[in-house]
Amino acid sequence: ETGVTQSPTHLIKTRGQQVTLRCSSQSGHNTVSWYQQALGQGPQFIFQYYREEENGRGNFPPRFSGLQFPNYSSELNVNALELDDSALYLCASSFPDRPNYGYTFGSGTRLTVV
Amino acid sequence: AQSVTQLGSHVSVSEGALVLLRCNYSSSVPPYLFWYVQYPNQGLQLLLKYTSAATLVKGINGFEAEFKKSETSFHLTKPSAHMSDAAEYFCAVTANTGNQFYFGTGTSLTVIP
């Protein structure tokens, strides 16, 4: 069991820039979800990918986009960064048809937009 | 649609005392319910889950939770708090056909020596 790993752990970007966050899912989990956790809040669902296609999206604008690769790694891309995008971004892997199993979370990427 | 409400954003208990963290849920379909713990600068770790089997669920580190449909609650308890239990706790709900988890706003647990 390899767990979920995210990179980088911390990142500082300037407003208007673009950022790419990376995630390597737990072995055998072919579904990856991304969550945004603002300071003092619970995680908010951004989107989920299953077999390299988006499989559900939360209330986030199109400048939040993602990719999932055949090796279960994935990316979260955010364009035109805004100050409110500053948050902890969490990647979580799971089985697509077994929500009762829950998620396995990575440690997150702390993004600061200045 | 699903949602959870965690009552009490901050809870303080003495070491050795009972821990009770409250969670109420709303769901239009049978829910799956989860408790996660988050330590500073870390991701979320699964404590326990309810998936329509036994209503009293036991998890890691001595925690347990009871699903009460009549009260739409899933409160987390631990008989005796330990210093290492100090963390942020999140309740979450999803549907058996869902792909999205809905998290509460969290409860910060402080354990006083």
Short mmCIF file of C-alpha atoms in Angstrom, two decimals:
data_model
loop_
_atom_site.label_atom_id
_atom_site.label_comp_id
_atom_site.label_asym_id
_atom_site.label_seq_id
_atom_site.Cartn_x
_atom_site.Cartn_y
_atom_site.Cartn_z
CA GLU A 1 0.00 0.00 0.00
CA THR A 2 1.71 3.15 -1.22
CA GLY A 3 -0.71 5.78 0.07
CA VAL A 4 -1.42 9.10 -1.60
CA THR A 5 1.42 11.52 -2.19
CA GLN A 6 1.13 15.17 -3.22
CA SER A 7 3.64 17.67 -4.49
CA PRO A 8 4.74 20.27 -3.78
CA THR A 9 3.93 20.59 -0.08
CA HIS A 10 3.98 24.38 -0.15
CA LEU A 11 3.71 26.90 -2.97
CA ILE A 12 3.56 30.68 -3.25
CA LYS A 13 2.13 32.25 -6.40
CA THR A 14 1.21 35.72 -7.53
CA ARG A 15 -2.34 36.71 -8.39
CA GLY A 16 -3.05 36.05 -12.07
CA GLN A 17 -0.51 33.24 -12.40
CA GLN A 18 -1.24 29.61 -13.14
CA VAL A 19 -0.40 26.65 -10.91
CA THR A 20 -0.24 22.87 -11.27
CA LEU A 21 -0.52 20.58 -8.28
CA ARG A 22 0.31 16.89 -8.51
CA CYS A 23 -0.97 13.75 -6.87
CA SER A 24 -0.06 10.09 -6.97
CA SER A 25 -2.99 7.91 -5.94
CA GLN A 26 -2.95 4.84 -3.77
CA SER A 27 -2.20 1.68 -5.68
CA GLY A 28 -5.39 0.06 -7.00
CA HIS A 29 -7.53 3.18 -6.58
CA ASN A 30 -8.60 4.34 -10.03
CA THR A 31 -10.62 7.30 -8.83
CA VAL A 32 -9.12 10.57 -7.64
CA SER A 33 -10.90 13.51 -6.09
CA TRP A 34 -9.61 16.98 -5.32
CA TYR A 35 -10.76 19.12 -2.43
CA GLN A 36 -10.04 22.70 -1.41
CA GLN A 37 -9.77 23.41 2.30
CA ALA A 38 -9.74 27.08 3.20
CA LEU A 39 -8.37 28.07 6.57
CA GLY A 40 -10.76 27.09 9.32
CA GLN A 41 -13.15 25.31 6.97
CA GLY A 42 -13.97 21.77 5.97
CA PRO A 43 -12.83 20.43 2.61
CA GLN A 44 -14.92 21.46 -0.41
CA PHE A 45 -15.28 19.14 -3.39
CA ILE A 46 -13.67 20.47 -6.57
CA PHE A 47 -14.02 17.47 -8.91
CA GLN A 48 -13.45 13.78 -9.34
CA TYR A 49 -11.75 11.82 -12.10
CA TYR A 50 -12.39 8.20 -13.02
CA ARG A 51 -10.60 6.47 -15.87
CA GLU A 52 -9.13 9.77 -16.98
CA GLU A 53 -12.49 11.53 -17.34
CA GLU A 54 -14.21 14.03 -15.08
CA ASN A 55 -16.84 12.22 -13.05
CA GLY A 56 -18.47 14.96 -11.03
CA ARG A 57 -17.71 18.57 -10.23
CA GLY A 58 -18.42 20.87 -7.34
CA ASN A 59 -19.19 24.56 -7.41
CA PHE A 60 -15.86 25.72 -8.81
CA PRO A 61 -15.28 27.82 -11.94
CA PRO A 62 -13.78 26.40 -15.15
CA ARG A 63 -10.37 27.89 -14.36
CA PHE A 64 -10.05 24.88 -12.05
CA SER A 65 -9.26 21.91 -14.27
CA GLY A 66 -7.73 18.50 -13.88
CA LEU A 67 -6.10 15.57 -15.54
CA GLN A 68 -5.80 11.93 -14.60
CA PHE A 69 -3.17 9.69 -16.13
CA PRO A 70 -3.17 5.92 -16.75
CA ASN A 71 -0.69 5.38 -13.94
CA TYR A 72 -3.25 6.81 -11.43
CA SER A 73 -1.38 10.08 -11.04
CA SER A 74 -3.31 13.28 -11.50
CA GLU A 75 -3.00 17.05 -11.69
CA LEU A 76 -5.04 20.00 -10.55
CA ASN A 77 -4.55 23.13 -12.61
CA VAL A 78 -5.74 26.55 -11.58
CA ASN A 79 -5.54 29.47 -14.00
CA ALA A 80 -5.75 33.19 -13.27
CA LEU A 81 -5.11 32.73 -9.58
CA GLU A 82 -7.07 34.86 -7.14
CA LEU A 83 -6.27 35.69 -3.55
CA ASP A 84 -9.22 33.54 -2.41
CA ASP A 85 -7.59 30.50 -4.00
CA SER A 86 -5.18 30.43 -1.06
CA ALA A 87 -5.96 27.14 0.66
CA LEU A 88 -4.86 23.61 1.37
CA TYR A 89 -5.55 21.43 -1.66
CA LEU A 90 -6.18 17.80 -0.86
CA CYS A 91 -6.08 14.86 -3.21
CA ALA A 92 -8.00 11.73 -2.28
CA SER A 93 -8.17 8.35 -3.94
CA SER A 94 -10.91 5.75 -3.71
CA PHE A 95 -12.76 2.99 -5.48
CA PRO A 96 -15.38 4.50 -7.79
CA ASP A 97 -18.21 2.18 -6.98
CA ARG A 98 -17.47 1.76 -3.31
CA PRO A 99 -18.09 5.10 -1.61
CA ASN A 100 -18.52 3.19 1.63
CA TYR A 101 -14.79 2.56 1.63
CA GLY A 102 -14.10 6.24 2.10
CA TYR A 103 -11.19 8.22 0.83
CA THR A 104 -7.47 7.93 1.36
CA PHE A 105 -6.14 11.48 1.56
CA GLY A 106 -2.75 12.90 0.82
CA SER A 107 -1.10 15.44 3.09
CA GLY A 108 -2.06 18.29 0.79
CA THR A 109 -0.43 21.23 -0.96
CA ARG A 110 -0.57 24.56 0.83
CA LEU A 111 -1.07 27.24 -1.84
CA THR A 112 -0.59 30.89 -0.96
CA VAL A 113 -1.59 33.52 -3.51
CA VAL A 114 -0.11 36.98 -2.96
CA ALA B 1 -28.58 16.45 -1.34
CA GLN B 2 -26.45 15.80 1.70
CA SER B 3 -24.95 18.00 4.38
CA VAL B 4 -23.53 17.75 7.87
CA THR B 5 -23.53 20.15 10.77
CA GLN B 6 -20.93 19.94 13.48
CA LEU B 7 -22.05 21.59 16.69
CA GLY B 8 -19.21 23.31 18.49
CA SER B 9 -16.22 24.54 16.54
CA HIS B 10 -14.02 24.16 19.62
CA VAL B 11 -14.22 21.56 22.36
CA SER B 12 -11.91 21.34 25.38
CA VAL B 13 -11.69 18.34 27.67
CA SER B 14 -9.37 17.31 30.46
CA GLU B 15 -7.04 14.40 29.92
CA GLY B 16 -8.90 11.24 30.90
CA ALA B 17 -12.34 12.78 30.44
CA LEU B 18 -15.04 11.76 28.00
CA VAL B 19 -14.78 13.15 24.47
CA LEU B 20 -18.05 13.94 22.68
CA LEU B 21 -18.04 15.60 19.27
CA ARG B 22 -21.41 16.20 17.69
CA CYS B 23 -22.47 15.69 14.09
CA ASN B 24 -25.93 15.91 12.58
CA TYR B 25 -26.55 15.02 8.99
CA SER B 26 -29.10 15.67 6.31
CA SER B 27 -29.57 13.25 3.47
CA SER B 28 -32.37 12.46 1.05
CA VAL B 29 -31.03 8.94 0.57
CA PRO B 30 -29.49 6.41 2.94
CA PRO B 31 -26.19 7.93 3.98
CA TYR B 32 -22.70 6.72 4.50
CA LEU B 33 -21.14 8.66 7.36
CA PHE B 34 -17.50 9.17 8.25
CA TRP B 35 -15.32 10.78 10.84
CA TYR B 36 -11.88 12.02 9.84
CA VAL B 37 -9.11 13.49 11.97
CA GLN B 38 -6.63 16.09 10.79
CA TYR B 39 -3.40 16.88 12.62
CA PRO B 40 -1.62 20.17 11.93
CA ASN B 41 -0.17 20.44 8.44
CA GLN B 42 -1.43 17.00 7.49
CA GLY B 43 -4.16 15.46 5.40
CA LEU B 44 -7.24 13.70 6.72
CA GLN B 45 -7.09 10.27 8.34
CA LEU B 46 -10.16 8.05 8.51
CA LEU B 47 -11.25 7.34 12.09
CA LEU B 48 -14.39 5.31 11.42
CA LYS B 49 -17.32 4.91 9.08
CA TYR B 50 -20.98 3.92 9.07
CA THR B 51 -22.10 2.01 6.01
CA SER B 52 -25.56 0.69 6.98
CA ALA B 53 -24.37 -2.29 8.98
CA ALA B 54 -24.06 -1.99 12.77
CA THR B 55 -25.26 1.33 14.16
CA LEU B 56 -22.47 1.44 16.75
CA VAL B 57 -19.22 1.79 14.90
CA LYS B 58 -15.78 1.35 16.43
CA GLY B 59 -12.78 3.05 14.94
CA ILE B 60 -9.11 3.58 15.55
CA ASN B 61 -7.52 5.06 18.66
CA GLY B 62 -10.47 4.08 20.88
CA PHE B 63 -13.06 6.24 19.13
CA GLU B 64 -16.59 5.11 18.37
CA ALA B 65 -19.74 6.63 16.94
CA GLU B 66 -23.40 5.72 16.98
CA PHE B 67 -25.72 6.21 14.02
CA LYS B 68 -29.15 7.37 15.17
CA LYS B 69 -31.54 7.70 12.28
CA SER B 70 -34.34 9.15 14.39
CA GLU B 71 -32.06 11.96 15.51
CA THR B 72 -30.11 12.19 12.22
CA SER B 73 -26.96 12.14 14.31
CA PHE B 74 -23.57 10.48 14.21
CA HIS B 75 -21.75 11.72 17.30
CA LEU B 76 -18.15 10.73 17.96
CA THR B 77 -17.10 9.61 21.44
CA LYS B 78 -14.07 8.37 23.30
CA PRO B 79 -14.27 7.32 26.96
CA SER B 80 -10.93 8.77 28.02
CA ALA B 81 -9.13 11.60 26.24
CA HIS B 82 -5.42 11.43 25.61
CA MET B 83 -3.11 14.33 24.85
CA SER B 84 -2.47 12.87 21.41
CA ASP B 85 -6.18 13.25 20.56
CA ALA B 86 -5.76 17.02 20.18
CA ALA B 87 -6.59 17.68 16.52
CA GLU B 88 -9.30 18.84 14.12
CA TYR B 89 -12.17 16.42 13.56
CA PHE B 90 -14.42 16.38 10.53
CA CYS B 91 -17.70 14.62 9.98
CA ALA B 92 -18.60 13.76 6.39
CA VAL B 93 -21.53 12.25 4.52
CA THR B 94 -22.00 10.72 1.11
CA ALA B 95 -24.72 8.76 -0.61
CA ASN B 96 -24.35 5.13 -1.56
CA THR B 97 -24.48 6.23 -5.18
CA GLY B 98 -22.54 9.43 -4.74
CA ASN B 99 -19.09 10.47 -5.72
CA GLN B 100 -18.85 13.56 -3.53
CA PHE B 101 -18.26 13.78 0.18
CA TYR B 102 -19.79 16.66 2.10
CA PHE B 103 -17.74 17.73 5.09
CA GLY B 104 -18.69 19.68 8.15
CA THR B 105 -16.75 22.75 9.20
CA GLY B 106 -14.79 20.78 11.76
CA THR B 107 -14.37 20.67 15.53
CA SER B 108 -11.04 21.52 17.10
CA LEU B 109 -10.39 19.32 20.12
CA THR B 110 -8.09 20.58 22.87
CA VAL B 111 -6.99 18.21 25.63
CA ILE B 112 -5.99 19.87 28.87
CA PRO B 113 -3.37 18.08 30.98
#
